[in-house]
XYZ file of C-alpha atoms in Angstrom:
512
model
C -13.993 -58.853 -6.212
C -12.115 -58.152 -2.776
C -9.554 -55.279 -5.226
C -12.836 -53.793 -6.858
C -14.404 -53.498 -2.928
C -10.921 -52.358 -1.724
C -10.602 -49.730 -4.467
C -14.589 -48.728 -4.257
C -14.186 -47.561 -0.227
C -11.055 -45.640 -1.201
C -13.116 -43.922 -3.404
C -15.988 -43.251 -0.724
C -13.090 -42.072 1.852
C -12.495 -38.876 3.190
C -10.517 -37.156 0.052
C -7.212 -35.321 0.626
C -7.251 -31.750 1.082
C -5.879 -29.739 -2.033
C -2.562 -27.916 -1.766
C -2.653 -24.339 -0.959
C -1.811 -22.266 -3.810
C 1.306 -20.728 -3.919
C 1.492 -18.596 -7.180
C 0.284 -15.242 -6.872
C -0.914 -13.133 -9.744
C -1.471 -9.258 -9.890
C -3.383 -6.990 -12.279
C -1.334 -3.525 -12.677
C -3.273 -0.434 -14.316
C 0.201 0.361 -16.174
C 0.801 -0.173 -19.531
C 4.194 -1.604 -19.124
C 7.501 -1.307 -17.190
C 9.453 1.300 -17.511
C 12.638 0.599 -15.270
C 13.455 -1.858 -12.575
C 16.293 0.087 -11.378
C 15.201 1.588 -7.936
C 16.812 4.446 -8.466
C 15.034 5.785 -11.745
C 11.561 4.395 -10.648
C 9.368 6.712 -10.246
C 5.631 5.321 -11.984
C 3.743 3.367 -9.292
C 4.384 -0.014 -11.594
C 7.909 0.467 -10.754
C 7.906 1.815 -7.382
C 5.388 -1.217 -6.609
C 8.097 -3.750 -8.560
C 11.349 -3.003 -7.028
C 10.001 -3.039 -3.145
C 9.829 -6.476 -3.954
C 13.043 -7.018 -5.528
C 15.429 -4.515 -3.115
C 16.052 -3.975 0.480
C 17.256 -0.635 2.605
C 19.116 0.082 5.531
C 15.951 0.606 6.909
C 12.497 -0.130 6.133
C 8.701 1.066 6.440
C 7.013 -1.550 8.622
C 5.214 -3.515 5.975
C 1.584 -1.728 6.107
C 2.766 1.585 7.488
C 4.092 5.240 6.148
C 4.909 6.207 9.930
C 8.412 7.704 9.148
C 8.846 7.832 13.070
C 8.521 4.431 13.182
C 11.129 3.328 11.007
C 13.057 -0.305 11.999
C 16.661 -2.044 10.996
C 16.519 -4.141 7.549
C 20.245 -4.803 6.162
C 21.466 -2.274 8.885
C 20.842 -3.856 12.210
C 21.658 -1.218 14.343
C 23.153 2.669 13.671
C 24.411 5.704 15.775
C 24.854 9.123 15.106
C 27.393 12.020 16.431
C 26.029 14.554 18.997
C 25.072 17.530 16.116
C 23.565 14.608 13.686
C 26.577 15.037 11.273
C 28.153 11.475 11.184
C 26.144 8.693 11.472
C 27.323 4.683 11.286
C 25.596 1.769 10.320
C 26.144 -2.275 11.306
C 25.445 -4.100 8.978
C 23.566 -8.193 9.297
C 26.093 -10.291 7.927
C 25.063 -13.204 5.715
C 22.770 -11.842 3.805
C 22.949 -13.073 0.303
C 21.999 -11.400 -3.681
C 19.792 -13.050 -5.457
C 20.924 -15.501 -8.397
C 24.490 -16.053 -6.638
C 26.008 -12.469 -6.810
C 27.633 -13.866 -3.373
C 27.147 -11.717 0.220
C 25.568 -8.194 0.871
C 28.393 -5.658 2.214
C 29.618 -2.006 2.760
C 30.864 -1.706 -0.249
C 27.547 -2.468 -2.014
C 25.984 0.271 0.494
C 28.967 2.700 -0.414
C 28.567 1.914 -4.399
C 24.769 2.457 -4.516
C 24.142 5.370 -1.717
C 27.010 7.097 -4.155
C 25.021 6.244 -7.161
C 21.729 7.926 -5.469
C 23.509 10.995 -5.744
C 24.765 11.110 -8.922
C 22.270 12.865 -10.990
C 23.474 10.742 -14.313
C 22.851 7.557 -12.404
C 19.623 8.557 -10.608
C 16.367 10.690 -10.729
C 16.875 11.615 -6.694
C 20.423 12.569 -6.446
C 18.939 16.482 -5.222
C 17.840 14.094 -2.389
C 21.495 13.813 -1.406
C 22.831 16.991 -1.922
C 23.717 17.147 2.038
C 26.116 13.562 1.480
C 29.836 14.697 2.059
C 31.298 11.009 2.262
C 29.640 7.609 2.231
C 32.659 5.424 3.129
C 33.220 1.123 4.083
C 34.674 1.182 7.551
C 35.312 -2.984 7.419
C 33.065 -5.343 5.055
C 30.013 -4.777 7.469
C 30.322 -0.783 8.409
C 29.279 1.586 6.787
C 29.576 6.124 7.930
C 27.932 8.157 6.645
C 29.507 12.207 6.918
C 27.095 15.126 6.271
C 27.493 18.440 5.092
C 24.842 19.834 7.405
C 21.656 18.409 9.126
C 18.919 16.740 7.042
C 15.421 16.213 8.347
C 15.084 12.553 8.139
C 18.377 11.290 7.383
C 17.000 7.726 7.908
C 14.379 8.496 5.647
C 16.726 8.850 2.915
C 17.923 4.961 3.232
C 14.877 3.982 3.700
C 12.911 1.554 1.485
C 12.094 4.316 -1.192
C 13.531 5.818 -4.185
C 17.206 6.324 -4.067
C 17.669 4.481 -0.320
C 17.090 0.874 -2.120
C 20.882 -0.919 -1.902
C 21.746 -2.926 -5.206
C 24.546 -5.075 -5.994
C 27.492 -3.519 -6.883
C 28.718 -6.720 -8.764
C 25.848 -7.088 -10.807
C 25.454 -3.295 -11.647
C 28.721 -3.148 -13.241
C 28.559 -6.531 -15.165
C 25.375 -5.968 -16.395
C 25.486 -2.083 -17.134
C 22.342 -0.796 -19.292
C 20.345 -4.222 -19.010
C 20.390 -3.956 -14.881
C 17.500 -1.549 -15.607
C 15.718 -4.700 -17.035
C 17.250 -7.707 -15.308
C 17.611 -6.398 -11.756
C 19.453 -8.170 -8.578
C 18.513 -7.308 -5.312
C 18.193 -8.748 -1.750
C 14.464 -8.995 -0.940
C 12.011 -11.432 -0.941
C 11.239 -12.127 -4.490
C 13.895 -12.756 -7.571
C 13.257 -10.868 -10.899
C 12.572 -13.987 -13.534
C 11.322 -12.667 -16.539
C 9.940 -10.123 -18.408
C 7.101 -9.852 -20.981
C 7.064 -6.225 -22.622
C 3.538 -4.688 -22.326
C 2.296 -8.287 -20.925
C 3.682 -8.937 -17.858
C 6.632 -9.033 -14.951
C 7.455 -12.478 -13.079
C 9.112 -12.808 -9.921
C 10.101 -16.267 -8.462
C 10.579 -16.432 -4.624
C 14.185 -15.837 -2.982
C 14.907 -19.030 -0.920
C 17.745 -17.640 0.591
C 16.129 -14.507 2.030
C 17.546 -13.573 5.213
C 13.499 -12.969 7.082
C 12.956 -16.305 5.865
C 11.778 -18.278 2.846
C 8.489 -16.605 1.363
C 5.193 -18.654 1.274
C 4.595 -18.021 -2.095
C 6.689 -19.165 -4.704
C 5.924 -17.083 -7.513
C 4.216 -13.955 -8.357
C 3.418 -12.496 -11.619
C 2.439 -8.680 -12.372
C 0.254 -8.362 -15.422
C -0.269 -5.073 -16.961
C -4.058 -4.783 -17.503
C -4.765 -0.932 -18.620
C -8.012 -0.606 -18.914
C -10.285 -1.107 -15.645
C -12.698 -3.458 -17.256
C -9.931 -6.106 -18.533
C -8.823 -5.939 -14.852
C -12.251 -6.526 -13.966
C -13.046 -9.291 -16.098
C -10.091 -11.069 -14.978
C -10.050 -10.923 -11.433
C -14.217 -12.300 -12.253
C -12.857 -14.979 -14.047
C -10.125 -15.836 -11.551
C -7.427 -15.217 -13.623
C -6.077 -12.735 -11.309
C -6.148 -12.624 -7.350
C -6.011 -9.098 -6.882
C -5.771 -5.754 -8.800
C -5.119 -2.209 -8.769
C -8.635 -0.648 -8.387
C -10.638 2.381 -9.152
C -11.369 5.506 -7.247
C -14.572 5.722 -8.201
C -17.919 5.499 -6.490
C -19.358 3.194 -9.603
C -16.708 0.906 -9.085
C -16.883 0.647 -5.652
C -20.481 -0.467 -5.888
C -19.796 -3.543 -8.156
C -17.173 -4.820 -6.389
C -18.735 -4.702 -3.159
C -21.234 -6.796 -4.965
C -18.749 -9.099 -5.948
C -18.724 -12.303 -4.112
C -15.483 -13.202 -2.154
C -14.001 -9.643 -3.354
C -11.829 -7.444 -0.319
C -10.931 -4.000 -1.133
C -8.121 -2.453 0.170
C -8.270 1.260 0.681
C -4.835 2.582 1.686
C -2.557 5.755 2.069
C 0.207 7.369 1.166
C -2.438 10.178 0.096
C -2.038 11.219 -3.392
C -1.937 15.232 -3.246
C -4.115 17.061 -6.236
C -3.310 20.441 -6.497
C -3.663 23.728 -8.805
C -0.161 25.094 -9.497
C -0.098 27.865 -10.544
C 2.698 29.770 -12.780
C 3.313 33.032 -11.016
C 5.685 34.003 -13.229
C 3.086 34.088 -16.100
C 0.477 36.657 -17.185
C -1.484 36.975 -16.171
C -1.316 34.444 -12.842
C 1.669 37.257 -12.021
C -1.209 39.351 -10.409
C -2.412 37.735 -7.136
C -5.672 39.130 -7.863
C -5.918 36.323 -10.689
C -4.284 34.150 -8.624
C -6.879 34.628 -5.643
C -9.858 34.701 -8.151
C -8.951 31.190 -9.512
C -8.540 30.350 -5.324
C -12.288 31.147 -4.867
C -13.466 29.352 -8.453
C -12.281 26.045 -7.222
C -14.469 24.213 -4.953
C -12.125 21.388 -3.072
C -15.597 19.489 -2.876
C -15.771 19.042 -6.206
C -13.573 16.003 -7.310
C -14.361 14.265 -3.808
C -17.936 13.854 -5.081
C -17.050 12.486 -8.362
C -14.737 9.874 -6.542
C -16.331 8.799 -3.733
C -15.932 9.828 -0.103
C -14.601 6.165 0.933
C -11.210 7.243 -2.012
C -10.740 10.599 -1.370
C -11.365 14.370 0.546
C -10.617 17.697 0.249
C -7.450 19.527 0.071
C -6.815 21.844 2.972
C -3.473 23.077 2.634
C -0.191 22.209 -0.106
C 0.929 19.519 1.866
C -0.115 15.712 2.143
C -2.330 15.662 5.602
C -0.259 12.120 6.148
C 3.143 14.162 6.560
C 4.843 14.886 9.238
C 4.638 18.341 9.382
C 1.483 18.958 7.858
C -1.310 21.757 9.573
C -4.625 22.893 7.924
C -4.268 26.365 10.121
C -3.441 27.909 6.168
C -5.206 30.756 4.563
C -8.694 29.708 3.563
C -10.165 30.786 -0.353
C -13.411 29.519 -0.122
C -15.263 28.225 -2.699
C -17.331 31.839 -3.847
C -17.956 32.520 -7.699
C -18.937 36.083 -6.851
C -16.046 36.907 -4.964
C -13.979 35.436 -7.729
C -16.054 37.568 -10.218
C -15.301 40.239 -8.468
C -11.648 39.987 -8.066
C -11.241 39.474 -11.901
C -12.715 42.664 -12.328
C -10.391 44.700 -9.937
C -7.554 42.964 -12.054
C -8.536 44.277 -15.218
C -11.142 41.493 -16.116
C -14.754 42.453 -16.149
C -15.850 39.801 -18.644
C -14.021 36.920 -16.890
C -10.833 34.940 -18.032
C -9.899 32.705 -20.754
C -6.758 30.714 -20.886
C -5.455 27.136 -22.611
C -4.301 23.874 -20.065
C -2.552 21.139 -21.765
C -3.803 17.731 -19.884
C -3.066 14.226 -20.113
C -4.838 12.143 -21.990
C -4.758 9.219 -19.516
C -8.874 8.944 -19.139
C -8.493 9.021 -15.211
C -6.437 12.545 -15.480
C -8.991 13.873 -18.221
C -12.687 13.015 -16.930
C -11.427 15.044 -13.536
C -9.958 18.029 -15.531
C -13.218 17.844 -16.909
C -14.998 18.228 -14.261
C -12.283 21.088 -12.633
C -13.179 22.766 -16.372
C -16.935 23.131 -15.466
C -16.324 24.025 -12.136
C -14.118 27.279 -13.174
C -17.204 28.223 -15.598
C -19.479 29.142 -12.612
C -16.797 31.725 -12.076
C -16.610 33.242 -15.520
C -12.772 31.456 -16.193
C -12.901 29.761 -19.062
C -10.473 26.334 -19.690
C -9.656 25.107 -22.750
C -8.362 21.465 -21.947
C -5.660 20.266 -24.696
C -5.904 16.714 -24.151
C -1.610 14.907 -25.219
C -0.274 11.657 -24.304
C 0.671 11.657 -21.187
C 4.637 10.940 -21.596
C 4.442 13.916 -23.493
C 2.383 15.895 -21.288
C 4.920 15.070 -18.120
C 7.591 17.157 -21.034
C 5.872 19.965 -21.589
C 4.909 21.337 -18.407
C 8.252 20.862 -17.642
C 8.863 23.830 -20.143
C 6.345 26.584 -18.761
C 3.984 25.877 -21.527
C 0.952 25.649 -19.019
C -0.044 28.620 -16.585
C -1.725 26.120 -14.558
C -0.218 22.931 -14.031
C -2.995 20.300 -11.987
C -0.200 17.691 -10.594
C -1.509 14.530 -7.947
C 1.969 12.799 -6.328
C 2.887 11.470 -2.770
C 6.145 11.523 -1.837
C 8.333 10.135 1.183
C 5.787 11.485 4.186
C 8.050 14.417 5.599
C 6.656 18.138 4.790
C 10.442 19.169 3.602
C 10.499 16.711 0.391
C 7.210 18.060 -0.667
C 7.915 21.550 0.146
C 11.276 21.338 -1.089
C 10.428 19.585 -4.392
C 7.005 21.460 -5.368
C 7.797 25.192 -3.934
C 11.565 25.658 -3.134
C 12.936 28.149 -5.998
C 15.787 25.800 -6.823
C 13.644 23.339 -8.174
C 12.126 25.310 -10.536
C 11.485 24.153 -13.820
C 13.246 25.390 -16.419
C 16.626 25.925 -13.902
C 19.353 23.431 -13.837
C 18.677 22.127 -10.448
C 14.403 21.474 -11.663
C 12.438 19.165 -9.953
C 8.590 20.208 -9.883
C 7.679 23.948 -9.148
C 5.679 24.628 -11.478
C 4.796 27.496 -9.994
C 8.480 29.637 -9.711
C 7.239 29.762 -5.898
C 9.990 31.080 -3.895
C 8.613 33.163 -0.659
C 8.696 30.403 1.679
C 12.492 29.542 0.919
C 14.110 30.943 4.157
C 11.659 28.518 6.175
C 12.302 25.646 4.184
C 16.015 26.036 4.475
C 15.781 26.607 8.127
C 13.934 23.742 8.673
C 16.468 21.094 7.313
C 19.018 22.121 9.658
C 16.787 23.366 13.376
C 18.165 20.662 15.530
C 14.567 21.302 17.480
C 11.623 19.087 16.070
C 8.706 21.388 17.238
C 10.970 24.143 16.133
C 11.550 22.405 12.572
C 7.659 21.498 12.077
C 6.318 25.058 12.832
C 9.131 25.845 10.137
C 7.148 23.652 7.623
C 3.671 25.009 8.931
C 4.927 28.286 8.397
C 6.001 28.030 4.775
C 2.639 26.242 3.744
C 0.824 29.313 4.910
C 3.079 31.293 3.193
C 3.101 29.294 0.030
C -1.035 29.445 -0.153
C -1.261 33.192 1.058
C 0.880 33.952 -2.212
C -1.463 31.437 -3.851
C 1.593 29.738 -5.549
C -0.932 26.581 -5.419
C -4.190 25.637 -5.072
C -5.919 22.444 -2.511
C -7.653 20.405 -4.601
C -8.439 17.128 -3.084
C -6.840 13.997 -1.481
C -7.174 10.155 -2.602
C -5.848 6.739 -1.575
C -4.868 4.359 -3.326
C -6.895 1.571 -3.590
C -6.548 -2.214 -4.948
C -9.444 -5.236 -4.714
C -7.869 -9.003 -3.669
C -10.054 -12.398 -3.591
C -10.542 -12.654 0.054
C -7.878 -15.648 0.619
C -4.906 -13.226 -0.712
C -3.422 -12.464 2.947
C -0.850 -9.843 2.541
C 0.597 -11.197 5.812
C -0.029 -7.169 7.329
C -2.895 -5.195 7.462
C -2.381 -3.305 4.537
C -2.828 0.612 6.052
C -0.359 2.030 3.525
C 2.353 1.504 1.518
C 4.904 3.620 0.655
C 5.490 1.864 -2.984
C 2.093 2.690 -3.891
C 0.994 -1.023 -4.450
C 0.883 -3.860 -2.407
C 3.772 -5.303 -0.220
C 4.173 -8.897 -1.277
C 6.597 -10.215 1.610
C 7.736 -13.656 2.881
C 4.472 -13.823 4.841
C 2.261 -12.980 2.160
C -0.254 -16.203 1.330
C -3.300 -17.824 -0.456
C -5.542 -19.224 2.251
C -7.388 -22.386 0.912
């Protein structure tokens, strides 16, 4: 009688309070992986996967893209010469590779900065064209000799692209499979993999900012918008990559405990256009298709909360960036009238291969009956979009519409989208689509004026060159955007991220 009592006030006690979660789980609009080597990713997935995995010299404060504001990560302090030409790094000591690939050092700094820029070991070797020697001074120092003066040579070891540091050791033991078994020094260890289902990370205990909260996260790939939605309803997920749209937006603000983040780098949107081409080789074409497109347009479609107008061929987040450009107002008449003087009383017809990603092909849609009210006339050739990112590689579009962000500095955008040595089809191509080459002499000049209000009127002067020639259009702007359960703290205000996707850190949590 007294053990039934005893065991009946237990039960009426105060009950203990559950253990905070500590397994994280992320809906991805990808498809699948395509590499985990930091190098080679370039598809938000993978840019969003291997800020997880890898570490820099330097780093992004976690919710920021201020590229002034850059702080130590493996480097803990750096100095450079007098003209900006040699510049050494001091490395932490004791900081350790995941799954027991022993101690971070120069020579892993050396081996992977040298890897950056070698263009059959990494997509952004023309990033480190200006690299004369990368060289291990002792186990912990690292210098770092340039040919001539880059504009943000910090930038370049940053947390992005071809600045991410990987082990030496397990590069060269692993060879092909590195690309899907990765080692790196951040805050979460690559586990497993799941091809077309999902990515899990387990936490690294031995991480030198401390021992994350959470200790595991998995990445699911959930295509299509409404699985993502149905999941993150049913709690199978605790946050997701959203939609920029103004539908979506509605229902999830009418979802209960839902948060939306709304966050930069901007994506860019604009109309290149192949001046090289007939008949975009006469301006007056060009201009024509300047005053058919109304920047309004797509900002509309999306939702004013995602994104805005274009105003000039630049991302308004970079430094460097004006909006004091040559203005092409939105005008069908004037645009009607233009064809004409070109030879083109009855208006223009020409063919656009698009992706047929739905996201990519419901805007083009929308661009399509947009140029109608100006008598051009777009035939949209809908391919997969793999294929798609081939062909315009090979001038088969005279209008390419292309939406990226890049590291936030005017000269990788300028350099990259309108410099003539990355044109495609040349054996230095990146992305001008366009064969754009007036603004090169400003571009140049600007990666090696040792004055910074010198060097950004540089930049400002080459985007209004670059739009006066109309080598591209300003289409629109948008953010990225993701929705969490309201107890997913990011452990930052999450402002921006220059992966594209979330930050999951060491301070990252599930609030119960």
């Amino acid at each position: 009688m007294l053990a039934t009592m005893v065991l009946a006030c237990a039960a009426c006690g105060p009950k203990p309070s559950p253990a905070a979660k500590t397994e994280l789980t992320l809906g991805s609009s990808a498809a699948d992986i395509n590499t985990l080597d930091p190098h080679f990713a370039s598809g938000s997935a993978d840019r969003t996967l291997v800020a997880w995995i890898y570490g820099a010299l330097v780093r992004f404060p976690p919710g920021t893209i201020d590229a002034e504001a850059l702080e130590p990560d493996l480097a803990e302090s750096w100095s450079a010469s007098d003209d900006g030409l040699v510049w050494t790094f001091n490395l932490r000591q004791g900081v350790q590779w995941h799954r027991g690939y022993g101690e971070v050092t120069a020579d892993d700094v050396v081996f992977s900065l040298l890897k950056s820029a070698d263009p059959s070991r990494s997509a952004y070797s023309s990033d480190y064209a200006a690299f004369d020697v990368v060289e291990a001074l002792d186990p912990y120092t690292v210098r770092i000799k340039l040919k001539y003066r880059v504009p943000s040579l910090l930038g370049l070891l940053s947390n992005y692209s071809g600045g991410f540091i990987i082990s030496r050791k397990a590069y060269e033991a692993l060879g092909s499979d590195f690309a899907r078994n990765p080692v790196g020094f951040g805050p979460f260890q690559f586990e497993s993999i799941e091809l077309g289902v999902a990515v899990t990370f387990v936490r690294n205990t031995s991480y030198f900012r401390g021992e994350p909260q959470l200790t595991k996260v998995k990445y699911r790939f959930l295509s299509s918008a409404s699985a993502r939605g149905l999941a993150f309803l049913a709690g199978e997920i605790d946050a997701a990559a959203g939609s920029a749209d103004q539908n979506w937006l509605r229902h999830v603000k009418a979802t209960p405990g839902a948060t939306i983040d709304i966050f930069e780098p901007s994506e860019l949107n604009l109309l290149h256009v192949n001046t090289k081409m007939p008949p975009f080789d006469n301006i007056l074409v060009r201009r024509a298709l300047a005053h058919a497109v109304d920047p309004n347009r797509l900002p509309q479609y999306r939702g004013a909360e995602f994104s805005r107008p274009a105003k000039s061929v630049v991302p308004s987040d970079n430094l460097g960036y004006t909006d004091d450009v040559p203005r092409y107002d939105f005008n069908p008449d004037k645009a009607r009238s233009l064809l004409r003087e070109a030879g083109y009383p009855n208006g223009l017809a020409f063919n656009m291969l698009v992706s047929q990603s739905p996201g990519y092909y419901v805007e083009l849609q929308i661009l399509q009956a947009n140029l109608k009210e100006s008598g051009i006339m777009v035939t949209l050739q809908p391919v997969e979009h793999a294929t798609w990112h081939q062909l315009i590689r090979k001038d088969l579009n005279p209008v390419v519409p292309y939406g990226a962000s890049r590291f936030p500095i005017a000269d990788v955008y300028l350099t990259q989208f309108f410099h003539s040595s990355s044109s495609v089809g040349t054996p230095s191509a990146v992305t001008n689509f366009s064969h754009c080459s007036v603004a090169d002499k400003q571009i140049e000049a600007a990666r090696v004026e040792l004055d910074p209000q010198r060097q950004i009127e540089l930049w400002k002067d080459a985007q209004r060159l670059i739009i006066r020639e109309v080598c591209a259009i300003p289409s629109s702007e948008g953010a990225q955007v993701w929705v969490r359960n309201e107890k997913v703290d990011w452990g930052f205000p999450l402002k921006a991220s220059i992966s594209l996707g979330p930050l999951v850190t060491e301070r990252t949590r599930i609030v119960e």
